[in-house]
XYZ file of C-alpha atoms in Angstrom:
764
model
C 80.278 56.433 109.475
C 78.066 54.593 106.917
C 77.502 51.479 108.203
C 75.468 50.241 105.594
C 72.776 51.115 103.003
C 69.763 49.218 104.349
C 66.825 49.858 101.797
C 66.867 51.634 98.425
C 63.183 52.007 97.252
C 62.188 53.509 93.902
C 65.333 55.292 93.492
C 67.434 54.413 89.887
C 67.389 51.212 89.290
C 66.644 49.822 92.623
C 62.725 49.248 93.493
C 62.800 47.645 97.004
C 65.916 46.562 97.829
C 66.317 45.712 101.361
C 69.643 43.129 101.409
C 71.962 46.299 101.702
C 70.945 46.059 105.518
C 73.000 42.856 106.447
C 75.683 43.576 104.167
C 77.840 45.856 106.389
C 80.631 48.406 104.842
C 84.284 48.030 106.380
C 86.847 50.191 106.371
C 87.222 49.641 102.685
C 84.365 48.278 100.512
C 84.561 47.484 97.190
C 81.587 47.721 94.798
C 81.339 46.304 91.774
C 78.400 46.519 89.154
C 78.158 46.874 85.468
C 77.091 50.150 83.766
C 73.648 50.838 83.933
C 73.555 48.608 87.517
C 73.343 52.048 89.848
C 76.955 52.814 90.685
C 76.048 56.427 89.762
C 73.114 56.355 91.744
C 74.743 54.867 94.882
C 76.969 57.831 94.749
C 74.287 60.421 94.222
C 73.141 59.144 97.474
C 76.260 59.636 99.321
C 76.737 63.412 97.767
C 73.128 64.158 98.675
C 73.598 62.388 102.337
C 77.335 64.040 102.584
C 75.821 67.726 101.461
C 72.306 67.589 102.258
C 70.945 67.801 98.574
C 67.404 66.258 98.643
C 67.124 66.969 94.592
C 70.049 64.719 94.098
C 68.240 61.510 94.764
C 64.774 62.696 93.960
C 65.429 63.512 90.238
C 66.393 59.788 90.681
C 63.197 58.212 90.544
C 62.479 55.289 89.268
C 61.105 55.646 86.258
C 57.259 54.122 86.514
C 57.476 53.829 90.330
C 54.252 55.091 91.487
C 55.982 56.848 94.626
C 58.995 58.940 95.803
C 62.222 57.717 96.767
C 63.153 56.516 100.227
C 65.721 55.543 101.283
C 67.150 54.344 105.000
C 71.334 54.904 105.297
C 72.697 53.504 108.669
C 75.160 55.141 110.584
C 77.168 55.429 113.243
C 76.424 57.033 116.775
C 72.672 57.314 116.604
C 69.624 56.989 114.450
C 70.021 56.211 110.839
C 69.432 58.622 107.891
C 66.184 58.236 106.099
C 64.959 59.733 103.047
C 61.661 60.320 102.960
C 58.835 62.473 101.618
C 62.073 64.316 99.947
C 64.035 65.742 102.846
C 66.730 63.469 105.093
C 66.268 62.870 108.790
C 69.971 63.734 108.761
C 72.582 64.434 107.098
C 76.608 63.080 107.057
C 78.467 65.972 106.406
C 81.879 64.252 106.492
C 81.583 61.923 103.248
C 83.019 63.416 100.426
C 82.345 62.042 96.998
C 84.929 61.887 93.678
C 82.353 61.047 90.413
C 81.449 63.016 87.256
C 80.049 65.572 89.575
C 83.031 66.263 91.266
C 84.684 66.910 88.026
C 81.790 69.049 86.409
C 81.571 71.497 89.520
C 85.669 71.356 90.504
C 87.533 70.947 86.967
C 85.873 71.617 83.928
C 82.920 70.821 81.872
C 84.196 68.706 79.004
C 86.954 70.685 77.667
C 86.234 74.030 78.802
C 87.231 75.431 82.591
C 84.662 78.190 83.622
C 84.820 80.524 85.920
C 82.060 78.290 88.034
C 85.105 75.684 88.314
C 87.712 78.023 89.304
C 85.110 78.979 92.440
C 84.152 75.589 93.212
C 88.168 74.909 93.575
C 88.759 77.829 95.327
C 86.186 77.038 98.397
C 87.542 73.237 98.344
C 91.322 74.618 98.309
C 90.889 77.025 100.889
C 88.882 74.752 103.357
C 86.616 75.182 106.027
C 88.410 78.291 107.997
C 88.816 79.640 104.541
C 85.106 78.642 103.452
C 84.055 81.069 106.452
C 86.687 83.562 105.607
C 84.899 83.717 102.042
C 82.043 83.803 103.302
C 82.255 86.441 105.694
C 83.794 88.220 102.383
C 81.280 87.219 100.551
C 78.428 88.934 102.779
C 80.454 91.657 103.012
C 80.234 92.130 99.397
C 77.095 91.341 99.486
C 76.054 94.010 101.760
C 77.742 96.661 99.545
C 75.972 95.359 96.894
C 72.968 96.097 98.921
C 74.163 99.628 100.093
C 74.417 100.109 96.515
C 70.939 99.384 95.286
C 69.730 101.048 98.445
C 71.361 104.083 97.674
C 70.522 104.405 94.240
C 66.994 103.748 95.214
C 66.815 106.494 97.983
C 69.038 108.786 95.388
C 66.344 107.472 92.620
C 63.623 109.000 95.546
C 64.777 112.196 95.720
C 63.664 114.175 92.154
C 65.979 115.072 90.007
C 63.304 118.333 89.872
C 63.783 119.662 93.143
C 68.174 119.275 93.205
C 68.313 122.143 90.329
C 71.133 119.813 88.415
C 72.965 118.918 91.572
C 74.342 115.594 92.528
C 72.576 113.805 94.645
C 75.614 114.023 97.560
C 75.873 117.267 96.773
C 72.521 118.260 97.480
C 72.220 116.462 100.544
C 75.285 118.100 101.724
C 73.505 121.669 101.735
C 73.370 123.890 104.929
C 70.213 126.276 105.618
C 69.433 130.059 104.727
C 67.917 132.498 106.990
C 64.769 134.044 106.043
C 64.844 131.644 103.232
C 61.228 132.415 101.754
C 62.204 136.406 101.408
C 65.061 135.854 99.824
C 63.787 133.610 97.716
C 60.919 136.009 96.565
C 62.753 138.337 96.083
C 65.315 136.489 93.546
C 62.630 134.521 92.010
C 61.229 138.327 90.789
C 64.478 139.902 89.451
C 65.265 136.533 87.826
C 61.749 136.052 86.011
C 62.337 139.648 85.012
C 65.837 139.715 83.797
C 65.079 136.484 81.665
C 62.133 138.231 79.937
C 63.806 141.146 78.990
C 63.656 141.021 75.465
C 60.129 139.580 74.916
C 58.789 142.379 78.053
C 59.911 144.820 75.727
C 58.312 143.303 72.579
C 55.012 141.837 74.925
C 51.835 143.467 73.868
C 49.179 144.677 76.839
C 45.793 143.292 77.427
C 42.899 143.559 75.220
C 38.984 143.031 76.115
C 37.843 139.883 75.428
C 35.018 139.753 73.176
C 31.900 137.563 74.695
C 28.688 139.006 72.704
C 25.757 139.031 74.850
C 21.698 138.594 73.432
C 19.010 141.379 73.094
C 15.885 139.054 73.085
C 13.511 142.214 72.509
C 14.210 142.351 68.666
C 13.525 138.462 68.521
C 10.795 138.396 70.061
C 9.131 140.629 68.028
C 9.900 138.620 64.953
C 8.543 135.736 66.634
C 5.585 137.061 67.509
C 4.725 139.156 64.347
C 1.938 138.189 61.763
C 0.197 139.556 58.733
C -2.732 141.778 59.957
C -4.666 142.522 56.769
C -5.453 139.182 56.298
C -9.512 138.576 56.548
C -9.878 136.056 59.892
C -11.944 133.929 58.047
C -9.684 133.320 54.919
C -6.827 133.147 57.980
C -8.914 129.987 59.560
C -10.054 128.218 56.513
C -6.592 128.373 55.310
C -4.991 127.202 58.718
C -7.461 124.628 59.463
C -6.452 123.363 56.027
C -2.986 123.404 56.371
C -3.219 121.953 59.780
C -4.678 119.086 58.208
C -1.626 118.717 56.354
C 0.884 118.362 59.052
C 4.278 120.358 59.627
C 6.132 122.268 56.472
C 2.579 122.498 54.496
C 2.922 126.590 54.678
C 6.043 126.497 53.081
C 4.832 123.595 50.867
C 1.456 125.306 49.835
C 3.302 128.612 49.243
C 5.654 127.080 47.396
C 2.809 125.451 45.214
C 1.457 129.236 44.777
C 4.132 129.664 42.901
C 3.671 127.352 40.356
C -0.046 128.600 40.029
C 1.171 131.982 39.248
C 3.297 130.649 36.192
C 0.968 128.791 34.795
C -1.774 131.556 35.129
C 0.578 133.471 33.428
C 0.608 131.200 30.360
C -3.392 131.232 30.422
C -3.548 127.387 32.605
C -5.585 127.388 35.389
C -4.413 123.914 36.062
C -3.084 121.716 39.598
C 0.672 121.962 39.600
C 0.630 118.406 41.235
C -2.251 117.157 39.574
C -3.158 119.016 36.720
C -6.552 119.461 36.958
C -8.250 123.072 36.563
C -8.562 125.030 39.595
C -11.494 127.032 38.197
C -14.808 127.417 41.164
C -11.539 126.351 44.023
C -13.218 127.477 47.033
C -9.154 128.197 48.930
C -7.504 129.794 46.325
C -8.721 132.930 46.588
C -7.808 132.214 50.641
C -4.588 131.224 49.370
C -3.974 134.520 47.420
C -4.933 136.731 49.910
C -2.674 134.507 52.739
C 0.693 134.549 50.493
C 0.807 137.680 49.846
C 3.781 140.111 49.170
C 3.141 141.294 52.927
C 3.510 137.183 53.930
C 6.946 137.562 51.620
C 8.082 140.607 53.433
C 7.032 138.493 56.741
C 9.302 135.677 55.846
C 11.923 137.867 54.798
C 11.873 139.795 58.483
C 12.241 136.173 59.839
C 14.955 135.443 57.656
C 16.708 138.345 58.265
C 16.629 138.211 62.148
C 17.745 134.858 61.606
C 20.827 135.871 59.925
C 21.678 138.749 61.975
C 21.885 136.714 65.415
C 24.045 133.787 63.486
C 26.361 136.216 62.289
C 26.838 137.918 65.874
C 26.326 134.495 67.503
C 27.115 131.675 65.135
C 30.005 130.713 62.710
C 33.482 131.232 64.170
C 32.526 133.941 66.739
C 32.563 131.374 69.438
C 35.818 130.241 68.506
C 36.730 133.846 68.323
C 35.965 133.834 71.740
C 38.084 130.989 73.293
C 40.944 132.229 70.959
C 40.817 136.096 72.677
C 40.661 134.152 76.262
C 43.535 131.624 75.229
C 45.192 134.981 73.886
C 44.684 136.696 77.103
C 45.580 133.737 79.852
C 48.693 133.712 77.833
C 49.489 137.268 78.343
C 48.456 136.879 81.989
C 50.789 133.426 82.660
C 53.489 135.949 81.077
C 52.969 139.257 83.290
C 52.117 137.419 86.024
C 55.594 136.645 87.771
C 56.540 140.111 87.388
C 53.294 142.963 87.320
C 50.573 143.137 90.119
C 47.907 142.273 87.983
C 43.987 140.981 88.605
C 43.841 136.908 88.788
C 41.739 135.639 86.092
C 39.098 132.870 86.240
C 37.597 131.758 82.930
C 35.506 128.567 82.969
C 35.946 128.618 78.972
C 33.786 125.023 79.043
C 30.888 126.416 81.052
C 30.919 129.651 79.181
C 30.727 127.850 76.151
C 27.997 125.557 77.634
C 25.375 128.341 78.576
C 26.429 130.170 75.249
C 25.151 126.849 73.008
C 22.176 126.469 75.465
C 21.476 130.003 74.723
C 21.941 130.571 71.336
C 19.798 127.205 70.294
C 17.054 127.862 72.342
C 17.009 131.095 69.720
C 17.596 129.090 66.957
C 14.983 126.609 67.721
C 12.366 129.201 68.268
C 13.210 130.920 64.919
C 13.367 127.862 62.871
C 9.813 127.421 64.224
C 9.000 131.189 62.831
C 10.372 130.080 59.323
C 8.256 126.439 59.468
C 4.815 128.922 60.166
C 5.778 132.139 59.073
C 1.791 133.328 60.372
C 1.857 131.688 63.957
C 3.242 133.827 66.627
C 5.833 131.976 68.221
C 6.076 132.122 72.371
C 9.838 131.955 73.446
C 10.113 129.668 76.557
C 11.098 129.969 79.805
C 13.777 127.623 79.581
C 15.562 129.589 76.871
C 14.753 132.936 78.876
C 16.567 131.935 81.874
C 20.197 130.398 79.433
C 19.697 134.136 78.063
C 19.586 135.559 81.394
C 22.682 133.592 82.157
C 25.004 133.967 79.154
C 24.328 137.770 79.503
C 25.213 137.510 83.238
C 28.874 135.754 82.015
C 28.834 138.772 79.528
C 28.854 141.251 82.175
C 31.342 139.219 83.984
C 33.601 139.229 81.482
C 33.352 142.864 81.084
C 34.698 143.298 84.274
C 37.538 141.203 83.753
C 38.571 143.233 80.698
C 38.295 146.386 83.261
C 40.671 145.183 85.484
C 43.236 144.127 82.114
C 42.541 147.532 81.314
C 43.298 149.264 84.296
C 46.507 146.934 85.275
C 48.138 147.929 81.142
C 50.124 150.727 82.498
C 51.292 148.946 85.052
C 52.823 146.925 82.209
C 54.131 149.417 80.627
C 56.561 150.498 84.066
C 57.551 147.026 83.984
C 58.868 146.899 80.473
C 61.495 150.252 81.352
C 62.646 148.129 84.610
C 63.470 144.974 83.187
C 66.256 146.094 80.731
C 69.077 146.571 83.272
C 69.975 143.337 84.881
C 72.828 140.111 85.035
C 71.163 137.214 84.311
C 73.652 134.800 85.021
C 74.239 135.982 88.656
C 70.778 136.639 89.700
C 70.085 132.762 87.823
C 72.915 131.527 90.029
C 71.320 132.793 93.761
C 68.069 131.910 92.532
C 69.221 128.034 91.495
C 70.868 128.025 94.966
C 68.485 129.470 97.079
C 65.689 127.162 95.180
C 68.291 124.197 95.991
C 68.283 125.138 99.640
C 64.323 125.435 99.721
C 64.028 121.907 97.610
C 65.748 119.737 100.484
C 64.642 121.333 103.751
C 61.227 120.390 102.746
C 60.119 117.894 105.486
C 59.648 115.212 102.883
C 62.633 115.855 101.458
C 64.814 116.287 104.124
C 64.238 112.879 105.605
C 64.877 111.500 101.911
C 67.963 113.302 102.219
C 69.082 112.308 105.911
C 67.893 108.716 104.883
C 70.306 108.653 101.808
C 72.913 110.194 104.395
C 72.588 107.327 106.732
C 72.600 104.546 103.651
C 75.879 106.154 102.905
C 77.398 106.070 106.193
C 76.373 102.328 106.670
C 78.100 101.719 103.391
C 81.422 103.092 104.455
C 81.555 100.753 107.352
C 80.923 97.678 106.045
C 83.572 98.928 103.260
C 85.667 98.445 106.282
C 84.493 95.768 107.577
C 85.272 94.250 103.417
C 88.628 95.177 103.220
C 89.288 93.417 107.068
C 88.118 90.391 106.122
C 89.540 90.385 102.566
C 92.653 90.624 104.231
C 91.809 88.057 106.375
C 91.238 85.920 103.571
C 94.388 86.704 101.515
C 96.637 85.426 104.711
C 94.904 82.320 105.407
C 95.267 81.921 101.448
C 99.000 82.614 101.496
C 99.228 80.260 104.047
C 97.404 77.202 102.431
C 97.664 77.793 98.843
C 100.805 77.368 98.157
C 100.959 73.973 100.468
C 97.825 72.713 98.385
C 99.426 73.749 95.192
C 102.431 71.191 95.995
C 100.322 68.632 96.937
C 98.606 68.512 93.533
C 102.165 68.110 91.861
C 103.139 65.519 94.151
C 99.884 63.532 93.052
C 100.197 64.482 89.943
C 104.300 62.423 89.594
C 101.889 60.069 91.790
C 99.658 59.281 89.360
C 102.659 59.267 86.574
C 101.145 62.267 84.810
C 103.148 63.932 82.052
C 102.432 67.308 83.076
C 101.805 69.612 86.131
C 100.182 72.261 87.314
C 101.754 75.991 87.851
C 101.426 78.582 91.043
C 98.179 78.415 92.174
C 96.612 81.965 92.873
C 93.920 83.374 94.723
C 92.067 86.223 92.761
C 89.378 88.683 94.264
C 86.537 89.627 91.836
C 83.052 91.731 91.496
C 81.890 87.869 91.410
C 83.930 86.863 93.937
C 86.775 85.033 94.697
C 88.673 82.362 92.381
C 91.803 80.623 91.651
C 94.046 81.297 88.575
C 96.618 78.880 87.671
C 98.512 77.482 84.603
C 99.242 74.005 83.433
C 103.140 72.914 82.702
C 103.825 70.780 79.706
C 107.026 70.294 78.653
C 108.334 72.859 80.544
C 105.622 75.332 78.730
C 102.922 77.036 80.348
C 99.353 76.749 79.066
C 96.610 78.863 80.189
C 92.957 77.027 80.555
C 91.566 78.984 77.968
C 93.094 80.683 74.760
C 91.860 82.687 71.454
C 92.551 80.646 68.115
C 94.150 77.470 68.088
C 96.574 78.559 70.710
C 97.921 75.443 73.195
C 95.298 75.679 76.750
C 93.635 73.383 78.360
C 91.071 71.817 75.765
C 93.124 71.025 73.489
C 96.264 70.089 75.292
C 95.291 67.423 78.201
C 93.385 63.790 77.078
C 90.916 62.868 78.810
C 92.553 60.426 81.225
C 94.854 63.610 81.927
C 91.596 65.399 83.022
C 90.420 62.485 84.824
C 94.401 62.426 86.313
C 94.134 66.352 87.640
C 90.992 65.739 89.046
C 92.198 63.238 90.982
C 95.136 65.480 92.109
C 92.646 68.529 93.356
C 90.307 65.425 95.355
C 93.560 63.608 96.638
C 95.404 66.814 97.405
C 92.245 68.531 99.045
C 91.758 65.344 101.519
C 95.530 65.443 102.580
C 95.414 68.733 104.070
C 91.361 68.343 105.978
C 92.128 69.097 109.094
C 88.582 66.248 109.229
C 90.781 63.821 107.265
C 90.495 60.867 109.889
C 86.685 61.517 110.245
C 86.266 61.296 106.679
C 83.814 58.911 104.880
C 84.903 58.813 101.053
C 83.103 57.727 98.042
C 85.164 57.638 94.955
C 82.983 56.107 91.554
C 84.845 54.761 88.662
C 88.454 56.461 89.078
C 89.738 54.738 86.228
C 87.386 56.331 83.672
C 89.290 57.559 80.802
C 92.623 56.567 82.552
C 95.645 55.168 81.123
C 96.044 51.661 81.745
C 99.641 52.283 83.341
C 98.187 54.655 85.764
C 96.381 51.610 87.191
C 98.524 50.715 89.794
C 99.283 54.448 90.715
C 95.885 55.111 90.979
C 95.127 51.935 93.718
C 98.087 52.903 95.396
C 97.091 56.650 96.219
C 93.409 54.772 97.572
C 95.430 52.590 99.670
C 97.510 55.441 101.420
C 93.932 57.368 101.442
C 91.788 54.415 103.033
C 94.458 53.890 105.825
C 93.884 57.521 107.207
C 90.514 58.588 106.114
C 87.353 56.335 108.530
C 86.012 54.671 105.745
C 86.685 54.071 101.637
C 83.695 52.992 99.248
C 85.221 52.663 95.270
C 82.561 51.760 93.126
C 83.379 50.483 89.636
C 82.230 48.702 86.807
C 86.174 46.917 85.710
C 86.394 44.209 88.092
C 90.638 43.668 87.536
C 90.487 47.180 88.590
C 88.402 46.317 91.883
C 90.251 42.889 91.889
C 93.539 45.000 92.121
C 92.498 47.675 94.989
C 91.429 44.602 96.701
C 95.417 42.786 95.906
C 96.184 46.532 97.204
C 94.975 47.300 100.384
C 96.462 44.055 101.958
C 95.960 43.486 106.205
C 92.795 45.909 106.189
C 89.105 45.271 106.958
C 87.334 45.504 104.067
C 84.476 44.646 102.479
C 83.182 43.619 98.797
C 79.756 44.394 97.292
C 77.931 43.682 93.667
C 75.072 45.756 92.372
C 73.197 42.629 89.763
C 70.639 42.969 87.580
C 67.184 42.026 89.116
C 64.721 41.559 86.710
C 64.835 44.677 85.031
C 66.213 46.688 88.355
C 69.055 46.315 90.506
C 69.777 44.587 93.489
C 72.643 44.518 96.053
C 74.278 40.939 96.691
C 78.317 39.952 98.212
C 80.533 39.795 95.582
C 82.316 36.881 95.807
C 86.002 38.594 95.267
C 88.129 35.433 95.969
C 86.395 33.203 93.297
C 87.035 36.463 90.839
C 90.678 36.174 91.337
C 91.169 33.362 89.341
C 92.754 34.283 86.134
C 89.799 36.051 83.815
C 91.097 34.482 80.622
C 91.710 30.850 82.148
C 87.561 31.200 83.484
C 86.588 32.399 80.183
C 88.351 29.682 77.994
C 87.036 26.648 80.868
C 83.633 28.345 80.304
C 83.481 28.609 76.735
C 84.866 24.852 76.740
C 82.017 23.782 78.800
C 79.267 25.222 76.736
C 80.679 23.933 73.628
C 80.115 20.649 75.254
C 76.468 21.279 76.768
C 74.785 24.165 76.217
C 73.627 26.273 79.299
C 71.526 29.160 79.317
C 72.238 30.699 82.638
C 75.884 30.910 80.930
C 75.790 31.933 77.565
C 75.686 35.594 78.068
C 79.592 35.266 80.046
C 80.290 33.393 77.242
C 79.449 35.784 74.187
C 80.746 38.528 76.563
C 84.463 36.938 76.894
C 84.822 36.166 73.023
C 85.725 39.370 72.257
C 88.292 39.594 75.652
C 89.988 36.196 74.453
C 90.856 37.090 71.188
C 92.628 40.515 72.378
C 94.623 38.438 75.205
C 95.992 35.816 72.677
C 96.608 38.584 69.946
C 98.546 40.788 72.817
C 100.775 37.857 73.462
C 101.265 36.508 69.648
C 101.864 40.229 68.054
C 102.746 42.469 70.709
C 105.045 44.463 68.927
C 101.770 45.058 66.778
C 99.155 44.897 69.036
C 101.179 46.770 72.775
C 98.706 47.263 75.608
C 96.485 50.548 75.134
C 95.724 50.009 71.387
C 92.192 48.489 69.988
C 91.526 45.058 68.532
C 90.252 47.047 65.214
C 92.712 49.135 64.924
C 95.173 45.944 64.702
C 93.081 44.408 61.986
C 92.922 47.291 60.207
C 96.944 47.477 60.210
C 96.731 43.038 59.204
C 94.774 44.410 56.272
C 97.334 47.193 55.117
C 100.199 44.546 55.317
C 98.103 41.553 53.996
C 100.524 40.586 50.800
C 103.727 42.809 51.995
C 106.379 42.180 53.571
C 105.553 42.352 56.567
C 102.880 40.826 56.495
C 101.146 39.867 60.364
C 98.119 37.632 58.896
C 97.211 36.159 55.867
C 94.323 37.342 53.762
C 92.444 34.176 55.354
C 93.005 34.861 58.762
C 92.652 38.239 59.026
C 88.900 37.937 57.457
C 88.236 35.429 60.141
C 89.458 37.586 62.921
C 87.310 40.209 61.600
C 84.041 37.761 61.453
C 84.808 36.508 64.950
C 85.420 40.376 66.435
C 82.194 41.515 64.576
C 80.190 38.674 66.849
C 82.660 39.165 69.763
C 81.421 43.386 69.674
C 77.379 42.936 69.944
C 78.194 41.924 73.406
C 81.141 44.500 74.399
C 79.765 47.860 76.171
C 82.564 49.732 74.780
C 81.536 48.777 70.910
C 77.237 48.585 71.401
C 75.150 50.760 73.445
C 72.603 47.789 74.213
C 75.163 44.800 74.340
C 73.009 43.845 78.179
C 69.915 43.263 75.723
C 71.791 41.831 72.341
C 69.640 38.552 71.928
C 71.765 35.202 71.940
C 70.992 32.406 69.308
C 72.801 29.072 70.717
C 73.696 27.250 67.428
C 75.356 31.019 66.154
C 76.856 31.349 69.589
C 78.084 27.585 69.416
C 79.724 28.168 65.583
C 81.759 31.467 67.088
C 82.914 29.916 70.347
C 84.006 26.839 68.602
C 86.233 29.310 65.812
C 87.390 31.486 68.196
C 88.882 28.585 70.100
C 90.229 27.566 66.742
C 91.957 30.989 66.589
C 93.495 31.047 69.638
C 94.360 27.722 69.512
C 96.841 27.680 66.550
C 100.184 27.518 67.503
């Protein structure tokens, strides 16, 4: 049993409250609190303690607190339950709580009944034994899901390419074939030839690969050529002059001589550059010998050699080589499966690299010769080695060409043999053998064995799941009908106008759940419906929904085998309930409190709690109040006997006393009591027009409509006065003003409205 709450620190409205240590709970404990004083916090603490859910406390950390919540709850039979560092030192699983959380988890969210509500209600109804059976079933279902995931993973691990179109189950069931290697080689050859029969008939045999070699002899002859008839002295003088001018001077001077010849042809002997006369130039005659027709022939010879080399090794020639290699490689790939042909290994990148190096060496030497035609150019050793390497490659390519040429007659024979074959039969046989080969590869065999083992484990788990489902179904058939009857019994006791139809347990992929219908005026109303059809959300009022939740809660305790050990927390059961159900609710709390270990009833309604206190006679009881303490709340003794005095009389006396002598300690109670006094007066004076359950504002609206009419209730002046009094009273009423508890009070204003209220309710 929960004996007391001895410490509430940094949680909800409670800063550091230890007053509860000297306020023990009893068999029945009623706890009164105005709204926002800590009822919900206390209920959440009890729910957290019962279900061992620390988050329900940590999320209610006091706003502005520098420290986390710290709670101490005294329990019978051992050490207290201490909440510290976001955990409980122990829990009390026999605590059950009815509050908004119970409604939201087990009945509906607002006005909608969702799948999770029916699932939670299922666990509530079937109780601990059923929950154990359901957990077993859920574990089996989860295990099957795990088997399915693992089967998918293990199936995906077996590559589709090795299964040859077979499903995983069929592939793993394959049996071995004797002498598989020989059988498979023969099948491959037959299928390959049959598949390519048409193409083989049209396929070309091999053509040689063209890789031209480089003949360095003629090139070197050109590089070393000169003009033997040129006088040595003229050559030296021109050469020295050209050396002073630098690179390209020879070509430049040669072109300049052509301009000189044109000017001389017109009788001029001027320099084409500076226009000065060239008469008497000592080097001009040397230029004429140097740049003679023989010089031009030499340059032509150099150019011819360069163009010939470019024609053999430049332009599209390298690309043509690569195309011929690609064509031969494609032919080799085509013919290899069906004929005995030599292997083909050509590193085209290496060939191209060496060829390019040799080609660039020759081009560089010829370029140097073009720039200085009269100077011998020596071909470098690096270029010579590149040419030798290239010519070695040419020899290797020729050996390949010879081998391919030898293979061509054999290819002609293959063409003749490939024309008659049953491709479909050969392909099927080949696929079967390929699948056998793949199935028994060591790595694939391990994967298949793992898949088959997982499949067998799934079959065993499915049998266990079916057994668990049967056990749960048998339990439900024994429990649910009695629970369904108990729900309707409580609905009848609560004076509800509706019942529920048969409650049925259902199994689905997501787990287990319940389904039921509402019976309204003898008609079945589903929990949900499309469009505007009657359903839970548009059939039950807020009070009806709360009544249904109470019936579920009380019925769950009715059939709980540990009912006598339960500590029951009921938080504001009258929320949204009609007044005519208050007595029925008090009666059920009385019945329940006699059978369970302890009952705590929390409410903001003093009349309801006073009724519970009065209803539960001859029972050990305790009364506690959660009262404002500065900016927070504290725990104090509630004077139930004092509050048993008629509240209307208390309000009246307090108001009279305040008018006689202003008292700041009672002014808020006076302000809050004006509207209830007006309601009590109008309820008696105009009972036919202001029946119980209706609102004073609505009554005023009716009065305004009937002013000057045969059915007039209040004359216009009195109706206006009542409106003014109600407007003031609403400022201090929790249903009309969310900030009622902090609404400022002016003494003169309060005295005026207090006098006017007393005058109004004293009218004959």
